[in-house]
């Protein structure tokens, strides 16, 4: 933490051209790009970043192998207490049990390629990766009847980052037109948490977004 408030002059911040800004809510994209510009005002260098295989990221393979892992971890519940499991959770577990060994292996290979790509970007091009945390703000409960689809939607930009094992931070960067909070996701190389916190602190010290509070609504 000794360098937490050090300047970020010259820090190379990668902004992906593909996937992480595809099908993003207009308010979310505007807030995140404005946050990137604010970091540039603080001395960072924005680097447009081309991803090697955005189509594989769109296939949500990390989400699929997580389903299989969760199903295996809860195998005893499926066998002994199936009738006590809620329908939405049961559906997630069943999707995991239906995954074949070959499908699981395909997901692991895709994850290995993604980790190698991230390592290459961090080694040669950027110091920090910048993306929206979620493509949308929090959906209404009434619009989230399908838990699998909703989870896949809101976690679209975090599953692959988390699966890669790199440190990531989400920082408030504004509110949408309904007053719901928007997050800026910052990602650093493995073992570079200090750098990650330094960039997050620089943004937070220069803005008031973290002090915004969504309006409360009566049920």
PDB file of C-alpha atoms in Angstrom:
ATOM      1  CA  UNK A   1       0.000   0.000   0.000  1.00  0.00           C
ATOM      2  CA  UNK A   2       3.014   2.321   0.172  1.00  0.00           C
ATOM      3  CA  UNK A   3       2.558   3.214  -3.533  1.00  0.00           C
ATOM      4  CA  UNK A   4      -1.242   3.324  -3.434  1.00  0.00           C
ATOM      5  CA  UNK A   5      -1.441   7.036  -4.198  1.00  0.00           C
ATOM      6  CA  UNK A   6       1.523   7.210  -6.566  1.00  0.00           C
ATOM      7  CA  UNK A   7       0.897   8.829  -9.985  1.00  0.00           C
ATOM      8  CA  UNK A   8      -0.159   6.631 -12.888  1.00  0.00           C
ATOM      9  CA  UNK A   9       1.751   8.616 -15.522  1.00  0.00           C
ATOM     10  CA  UNK A  10       2.626   6.394 -18.468  1.00  0.00           C
ATOM     11  CA  UNK A  11       0.556   3.449 -17.248  1.00  0.00           C
ATOM     12  CA  UNK A  12      -0.621   1.563 -20.352  1.00  0.00           C
ATOM     13  CA  UNK A  13      -4.320   0.750 -20.043  1.00  0.00           C
ATOM     14  CA  UNK A  14      -5.725  -1.637 -22.637  1.00  0.00           C
ATOM     15  CA  UNK A  15      -9.260  -1.044 -23.917  1.00  0.00           C
ATOM     16  CA  UNK A  16     -10.485  -4.077 -25.920  1.00  0.00           C
ATOM     17  CA  UNK A  17     -11.996  -3.449 -29.348  1.00  0.00           C
ATOM     18  CA  UNK A  18     -13.970  -6.720 -29.309  1.00  0.00           C
ATOM     19  CA  UNK A  19     -16.283  -8.655 -26.976  1.00  0.00           C
ATOM     20  CA  UNK A  20     -16.069  -6.491 -23.843  1.00  0.00           C
ATOM     21  CA  UNK A  21     -17.973  -3.638 -25.463  1.00  0.00           C
ATOM     22  CA  UNK A  22     -20.296  -5.755 -27.626  1.00  0.00           C
ATOM     23  CA  UNK A  23     -24.028  -5.563 -26.832  1.00  0.00           C
ATOM     24  CA  UNK A  24     -23.398  -3.261 -23.872  1.00  0.00           C
ATOM     25  CA  UNK A  25     -26.082  -0.963 -22.486  1.00  0.00           C
ATOM     26  CA  UNK A  26     -25.583   2.559 -23.822  1.00  0.00           C
ATOM     27  CA  UNK A  27     -25.328   4.128 -20.358  1.00  0.00           C
ATOM     28  CA  UNK A  28     -22.813   1.501 -19.247  1.00  0.00           C
ATOM     29  CA  UNK A  29     -20.568   2.012 -22.273  1.00  0.00           C
ATOM     30  CA  UNK A  30     -20.692   5.804 -21.955  1.00  0.00           C
ATOM     31  CA  UNK A  31     -19.769   5.706 -18.248  1.00  0.00           C
ATOM     32  CA  UNK A  32     -16.917   3.218 -18.724  1.00  0.00           C
ATOM     33  CA  UNK A  33     -15.416   5.068 -21.692  1.00  0.00           C
ATOM     34  CA  UNK A  34     -15.665   8.331 -19.743  1.00  0.00           C
ATOM     35  CA  UNK A  35     -13.814   6.613 -16.882  1.00  0.00           C
ATOM     36  CA  UNK A  36     -11.102   5.530 -19.317  1.00  0.00           C
ATOM     37  CA  UNK A  37     -10.766   9.112 -20.534  1.00  0.00           C
ATOM     38  CA  UNK A  38     -10.497  10.293 -16.921  1.00  0.00           C
ATOM     39  CA  UNK A  39      -7.600   7.892 -16.353  1.00  0.00           C
ATOM     40  CA  UNK A  40      -5.973   9.299 -19.488  1.00  0.00           C
ATOM     41  CA  UNK A  41      -6.360  12.795 -18.008  1.00  0.00           C
ATOM     42  CA  UNK A  42      -4.418  11.499 -15.006  1.00  0.00           C
ATOM     43  CA  UNK A  43      -1.484  10.476 -17.205  1.00  0.00           C
ATOM     44  CA  UNK A  44      -2.357   6.931 -18.296  1.00  0.00           C
ATOM     45  CA  UNK A  45      -2.002   5.916 -21.936  1.00  0.00           C
ATOM     46  CA  UNK A  46      -5.069   4.244 -23.474  1.00  0.00           C
ATOM     47  CA  UNK A  47      -4.103   1.357 -25.757  1.00  0.00           C
ATOM     48  CA  UNK A  48      -6.757  -0.056 -28.145  1.00  0.00           C
ATOM     49  CA  UNK A  49      -6.468  -3.822 -27.827  1.00  0.00           C
ATOM     50  CA  UNK A  50      -7.373  -6.449 -30.409  1.00  0.00           C
ATOM     51  CA  UNK A  51      -8.350  -9.806 -28.918  1.00  0.00           C
ATOM     52  CA  UNK A  52      -7.102 -12.953 -30.624  1.00  0.00           C
ATOM     53  CA  UNK A  53     -10.276 -15.022 -30.337  1.00  0.00           C
ATOM     54  CA  UNK A  54     -13.369 -13.021 -29.303  1.00  0.00           C
ATOM     55  CA  UNK A  55     -15.679 -15.684 -30.751  1.00  0.00           C
ATOM     56  CA  UNK A  56     -14.522 -18.210 -28.148  1.00  0.00           C
ATOM     57  CA  UNK A  57     -15.196 -15.680 -25.383  1.00  0.00           C
ATOM     58  CA  UNK A  58     -18.699 -15.213 -26.801  1.00  0.00           C
ATOM     59  CA  UNK A  59     -19.274 -18.975 -26.457  1.00  0.00           C
ATOM     60  CA  UNK A  60     -19.191 -18.634 -22.626  1.00  0.00           C
ATOM     61  CA  UNK A  61     -17.027 -21.732 -22.226  1.00  0.00           C
ATOM     62  CA  UNK A  62     -15.881 -20.648 -18.763  1.00  0.00           C
ATOM     63  CA  UNK A  63     -19.515 -20.514 -17.682  1.00  0.00           C
ATOM     64  CA  UNK A  64     -20.020 -24.046 -18.981  1.00  0.00           C
ATOM     65  CA  UNK A  65     -17.176 -25.647 -17.081  1.00  0.00           C
ATOM     66  CA  UNK A  66     -18.206 -23.788 -13.918  1.00  0.00           C
ATOM     67  CA  UNK A  67     -21.621 -25.452 -14.265  1.00  0.00           C
ATOM     68  CA  UNK A  68     -19.911 -28.848 -14.463  1.00  0.00           C
ATOM     69  CA  UNK A  69     -17.696 -28.124 -11.452  1.00  0.00           C
ATOM     70  CA  UNK A  70     -20.647 -26.983  -9.341  1.00  0.00           C
ATOM     71  CA  UNK A  71     -22.665 -30.039 -10.341  1.00  0.00           C
ATOM     72  CA  UNK A  72     -19.818 -32.355  -9.354  1.00  0.00           C
ATOM     73  CA  UNK A  73     -19.264 -30.546  -6.043  1.00  0.00           C
ATOM     74  CA  UNK A  74     -22.962 -30.975  -5.229  1.00  0.00           C
ATOM     75  CA  UNK A  75     -23.320 -34.527  -6.517  1.00  0.00           C
ATOM     76  CA  UNK A  76     -24.333 -35.814  -3.069  1.00  0.00           C
ATOM     77  CA  UNK A  77     -27.188 -33.275  -2.868  1.00  0.00           C
ATOM     78  CA  UNK A  78     -28.525 -34.383  -6.241  1.00  0.00           C
ATOM     79  CA  UNK A  79     -28.400 -38.012  -5.190  1.00  0.00           C
ATOM     80  CA  UNK A  80     -29.881 -37.639  -1.686  1.00  0.00           C
ATOM     81  CA  UNK A  81     -31.979 -34.473  -1.638  1.00  0.00           C
ATOM     82  CA  UNK A  82     -33.076 -33.845  -5.217  1.00  0.00           C
ATOM     83  CA  UNK A  83     -36.672 -33.092  -4.218  1.00  0.00           C
ATOM     84  CA  UNK A  84     -35.527 -30.346  -1.826  1.00  0.00           C
ATOM     85  CA  UNK A  85     -33.609 -28.383  -4.490  1.00  0.00           C
ATOM     86  CA  UNK A  86     -35.384 -25.390  -6.045  1.00  0.00           C
ATOM     87  CA  UNK A  87     -36.187 -25.594  -9.757  1.00  0.00           C
ATOM     88  CA  UNK A  88     -33.734 -22.896 -10.873  1.00  0.00           C
ATOM     89  CA  UNK A  89     -30.811 -24.364  -8.915  1.00  0.00           C
ATOM     90  CA  UNK A  90     -31.766 -27.871 -10.030  1.00  0.00           C
ATOM     91  CA  UNK A  91     -31.683 -26.741 -13.657  1.00  0.00           C
ATOM     92  CA  UNK A  92     -28.154 -25.360 -13.221  1.00  0.00           C
ATOM     93  CA  UNK A  93     -26.986 -28.622 -11.648  1.00  0.00           C
ATOM     94  CA  UNK A  94     -28.595 -30.687 -14.393  1.00  0.00           C
ATOM     95  CA  UNK A  95     -26.891 -28.593 -17.070  1.00  0.00           C
ATOM     96  CA  UNK A  96     -23.593 -29.377 -15.387  1.00  0.00           C
ATOM     97  CA  UNK A  97     -24.230 -33.106 -15.135  1.00  0.00           C
ATOM     98  CA  UNK A  98     -25.145 -33.222 -18.825  1.00  0.00           C
ATOM     99  CA  UNK A  99     -21.731 -31.889 -19.853  1.00  0.00           C
ATOM    100  CA  UNK A 100     -19.491 -34.506 -21.437  1.00  0.00           C
ATOM    101  CA  UNK A 101     -15.832 -35.097 -20.640  1.00  0.00           C
ATOM    102  CA  UNK A 102     -14.918 -33.949 -24.155  1.00  0.00           C
ATOM    103  CA  UNK A 103     -16.882 -30.719 -23.708  1.00  0.00           C
ATOM    104  CA  UNK A 104     -15.135 -30.115 -20.382  1.00  0.00           C
ATOM    105  CA  UNK A 105     -11.737 -30.720 -21.976  1.00  0.00           C
ATOM    106  CA  UNK A 106     -12.604 -28.245 -24.753  1.00  0.00           C
ATOM    107  CA  UNK A 107     -13.431 -25.610 -22.140  1.00  0.00           C
ATOM    108  CA  UNK A 108     -10.146 -26.185 -20.321  1.00  0.00           C
ATOM    109  CA  UNK A 109      -8.147 -25.855 -23.550  1.00  0.00           C
ATOM    110  CA  UNK A 110      -9.968 -22.607 -24.360  1.00  0.00           C
ATOM    111  CA  UNK A 111      -9.166 -21.308 -20.868  1.00  0.00           C
ATOM    112  CA  UNK A 112      -5.483 -22.171 -21.337  1.00  0.00           C
ATOM    113  CA  UNK A 113      -5.416 -20.218 -24.622  1.00  0.00           C
ATOM    114  CA  UNK A 114      -7.111 -17.253 -22.932  1.00  0.00           C
ATOM    115  CA  UNK A 115      -4.562 -17.273 -20.105  1.00  0.00           C
ATOM    116  CA  UNK A 116      -1.724 -17.324 -22.647  1.00  0.00           C
ATOM    117  CA  UNK A 117      -3.302 -14.418 -24.535  1.00  0.00           C
ATOM    118  CA  UNK A 118      -3.654 -12.360 -21.361  1.00  0.00           C
ATOM    119  CA  UNK A 119      -0.045 -13.099 -20.450  1.00  0.00           C
ATOM    120  CA  UNK A 120       1.073 -11.934 -23.892  1.00  0.00           C
ATOM    121  CA  UNK A 121      -0.934  -8.688 -23.644  1.00  0.00           C
ATOM    122  CA  UNK A 122       0.442  -7.923 -20.186  1.00  0.00           C
ATOM    123  CA  UNK A 123       4.024  -8.819 -21.119  1.00  0.00           C
ATOM    124  CA  UNK A 124       4.164  -6.867 -24.375  1.00  0.00           C
ATOM    125  CA  UNK A 125       1.415  -4.261 -24.637  1.00  0.00           C
ATOM    126  CA  UNK A 126      -0.393  -3.174 -21.468  1.00  0.00           C
ATOM    127  CA  UNK A 127      -0.124  -2.791 -17.707  1.00  0.00           C
ATOM    128  CA  UNK A 128      -3.868  -2.880 -16.961  1.00  0.00           C
ATOM    129  CA  UNK A 129      -6.924  -4.147 -18.848  1.00  0.00           C
ATOM    130  CA  UNK A 130     -10.081  -2.000 -18.658  1.00  0.00           C
ATOM    131  CA  UNK A 131     -13.622  -3.232 -19.341  1.00  0.00           C
ATOM    132  CA  UNK A 132     -17.171  -2.760 -18.078  1.00  0.00           C
ATOM    133  CA  UNK A 133     -17.830  -4.962 -15.049  1.00  0.00           C
ATOM    134  CA  UNK A 134     -21.243  -5.954 -16.410  1.00  0.00           C
ATOM    135  CA  UNK A 135     -22.853  -5.218 -19.788  1.00  0.00           C
ATOM    136  CA  UNK A 136     -26.041  -4.024 -18.082  1.00  0.00           C
ATOM    137  CA  UNK A 137     -27.043  -2.639 -14.715  1.00  0.00           C
ATOM    138  CA  UNK A 138     -28.926  -4.833 -12.249  1.00  0.00           C
ATOM    139  CA  UNK A 139     -31.981  -6.397 -13.936  1.00  0.00           C
ATOM    140  CA  UNK A 140     -35.374  -6.349 -12.305  1.00  0.00           C
ATOM    141  CA  UNK A 141     -36.345  -9.508 -10.446  1.00  0.00           C
ATOM    142  CA  UNK A 142     -39.434  -9.857 -12.646  1.00  0.00           C
ATOM    143  CA  UNK A 143     -37.183  -9.871 -15.721  1.00  0.00           C
ATOM    144  CA  UNK A 144     -34.861 -12.547 -14.326  1.00  0.00           C
ATOM    145  CA  UNK A 145     -37.067 -15.625 -14.321  1.00  0.00           C
ATOM    146  CA  UNK A 146     -34.361 -17.695 -16.031  1.00  0.00           C
ATOM    147  CA  UNK A 147     -31.519 -17.697 -13.485  1.00  0.00           C
ATOM    148  CA  UNK A 148     -29.057 -19.350 -15.866  1.00  0.00           C
ATOM    149  CA  UNK A 149     -29.623 -16.784 -18.618  1.00  0.00           C
ATOM    150  CA  UNK A 150     -29.538 -13.863 -16.186  1.00  0.00           C
ATOM    151  CA  UNK A 151     -26.334 -15.078 -14.547  1.00  0.00           C
ATOM    152  CA  UNK A 152     -24.744 -15.576 -17.939  1.00  0.00           C
ATOM    153  CA  UNK A 153     -25.765 -12.036 -18.906  1.00  0.00           C
ATOM    154  CA  UNK A 154     -24.559 -10.128 -15.856  1.00  0.00           C
ATOM    155  CA  UNK A 155     -21.365 -12.189 -15.446  1.00  0.00           C
ATOM    156  CA  UNK A 156     -20.426 -12.144 -19.140  1.00  0.00           C
ATOM    157  CA  UNK A 157     -17.323  -9.985 -18.589  1.00  0.00           C
ATOM    158  CA  UNK A 158     -16.208 -11.456 -15.273  1.00  0.00           C
ATOM    159  CA  UNK A 159     -16.364 -15.237 -15.765  1.00  0.00           C
ATOM    160  CA  UNK A 160     -13.378 -15.479 -18.100  1.00  0.00           C
ATOM    161  CA  UNK A 161     -11.357 -12.981 -16.071  1.00  0.00           C
ATOM    162  CA  UNK A 162     -12.015 -14.897 -12.858  1.00  0.00           C
ATOM    163  CA  UNK A 163     -11.347 -18.257 -14.482  1.00  0.00           C
ATOM    164  CA  UNK A 164      -7.980 -16.997 -15.743  1.00  0.00           C
ATOM    165  CA  UNK A 165      -6.934 -16.331 -12.143  1.00  0.00           C
ATOM    166  CA  UNK A 166      -5.822 -12.742 -12.692  1.00  0.00           C
ATOM    167  CA  UNK A 167      -6.577 -10.107 -10.035  1.00  0.00           C
ATOM    168  CA  UNK A 168      -9.472  -7.787 -10.895  1.00  0.00           C
ATOM    169  CA  UNK A 169     -11.177  -4.841  -9.248  1.00  0.00           C
ATOM    170  CA  UNK A 170     -14.519  -3.185  -9.874  1.00  0.00           C
ATOM    171  CA  UNK A 171     -14.802   0.538  -9.204  1.00  0.00           C
ATOM    172  CA  UNK A 172     -18.039   2.579  -9.262  1.00  0.00           C
ATOM    173  CA  UNK A 173     -18.019   4.875 -12.295  1.00  0.00           C
ATOM    174  CA  UNK A 174     -21.521   6.317 -12.477  1.00  0.00           C
ATOM    175  CA  UNK A 175     -25.249   5.676 -12.497  1.00  0.00           C
ATOM    176  CA  UNK A 176     -27.506   4.824 -15.421  1.00  0.00           C
ATOM    177  CA  UNK A 177     -30.606   6.832 -16.312  1.00  0.00           C
ATOM    178  CA  UNK A 178     -32.608   4.822 -13.750  1.00  0.00           C
ATOM    179  CA  UNK A 179     -30.112   5.583 -11.005  1.00  0.00           C
ATOM    180  CA  UNK A 180     -28.556   2.102 -10.911  1.00  0.00           C
ATOM    181  CA  UNK A 181     -24.786   1.809 -10.351  1.00  0.00           C
ATOM    182  CA  UNK A 182     -22.300   1.077 -13.144  1.00  0.00           C
ATOM    183  CA  UNK A 183     -18.975  -0.650 -12.544  1.00  0.00           C
ATOM    184  CA  UNK A 184     -15.573  -0.202 -14.169  1.00  0.00           C
ATOM    185  CA  UNK A 185     -13.554  -3.445 -14.208  1.00  0.00           C
ATOM    186  CA  UNK A 186      -9.769  -3.146 -13.958  1.00  0.00           C
ATOM    187  CA  UNK A 187      -7.608  -6.233 -14.469  1.00  0.00           C
ATOM    188  CA  UNK A 188      -3.896  -6.658 -13.703  1.00  0.00           C
ATOM    189  CA  UNK A 189      -1.347  -9.401 -14.380  1.00  0.00           C
ATOM    190  CA  UNK A 190      -0.890 -12.231 -11.927  1.00  0.00           C
ATOM    191  CA  UNK A 191       0.659 -11.019  -8.631  1.00  0.00           C
ATOM    192  CA  UNK A 192       0.266  -7.324  -9.586  1.00  0.00           C
ATOM    193  CA  UNK A 193      -2.418  -6.458  -7.039  1.00  0.00           C
ATOM    194  CA  UNK A 194      -0.505  -3.357  -5.922  1.00  0.00           C
ATOM    195  CA  UNK A 195      -0.619  -1.960  -9.464  1.00  0.00           C
ATOM    196  CA  UNK A 196      -4.325  -2.740  -9.694  1.00  0.00           C
ATOM    197  CA  UNK A 197      -5.149  -0.956  -6.437  1.00  0.00           C
ATOM    198  CA  UNK A 198      -2.999   2.007  -7.477  1.00  0.00           C
ATOM    199  CA  UNK A 199      -5.006   2.573 -10.668  1.00  0.00           C
ATOM    200  CA  UNK A 200      -8.297   2.058  -8.867  1.00  0.00           C
ATOM    201  CA  UNK A 201      -7.292   4.532  -6.166  1.00  0.00           C
ATOM    202  CA  UNK A 202      -6.206   7.089  -8.783  1.00  0.00           C
ATOM    203  CA  UNK A 203      -9.617   6.966 -10.421  1.00  0.00           C
ATOM    204  CA  UNK A 204     -11.507   7.064  -7.138  1.00  0.00           C
ATOM    205  CA  UNK A 205      -9.434   9.977  -5.806  1.00  0.00           C
ATOM    206  CA  UNK A 206     -10.210  11.972  -8.959  1.00  0.00           C
ATOM    207  CA  UNK A 207     -13.965  11.339  -9.076  1.00  0.00           C
ATOM    208  CA  UNK A 208     -17.041  11.237  -6.869  1.00  0.00           C
ATOM    209  CA  UNK A 209     -18.665   8.188  -8.471  1.00  0.00           C
ATOM    210  CA  UNK A 210     -18.078   6.019  -5.398  1.00  0.00           C
ATOM    211  CA  UNK A 211     -20.100   8.489  -3.316  1.00  0.00           C
ATOM    212  CA  UNK A 212     -23.211   8.215  -5.509  1.00  0.00           C
ATOM    213  CA  UNK A 213     -26.109   6.341  -3.973  1.00  0.00           C
ATOM    214  CA  UNK A 214     -28.935   4.847  -6.036  1.00  0.00           C
ATOM    215  CA  UNK A 215     -32.373   6.219  -5.121  1.00  0.00           C
ATOM    216  CA  UNK A 216     -34.442   3.943  -2.909  1.00  0.00           C
ATOM    217  CA  UNK A 217     -37.781   2.794  -4.255  1.00  0.00           C
ATOM    218  CA  UNK A 218     -40.813   1.554  -2.357  1.00  0.00           C
ATOM    219  CA  UNK A 219     -41.719  -2.100  -3.149  1.00  0.00           C
TER     220      UNK A 219
END
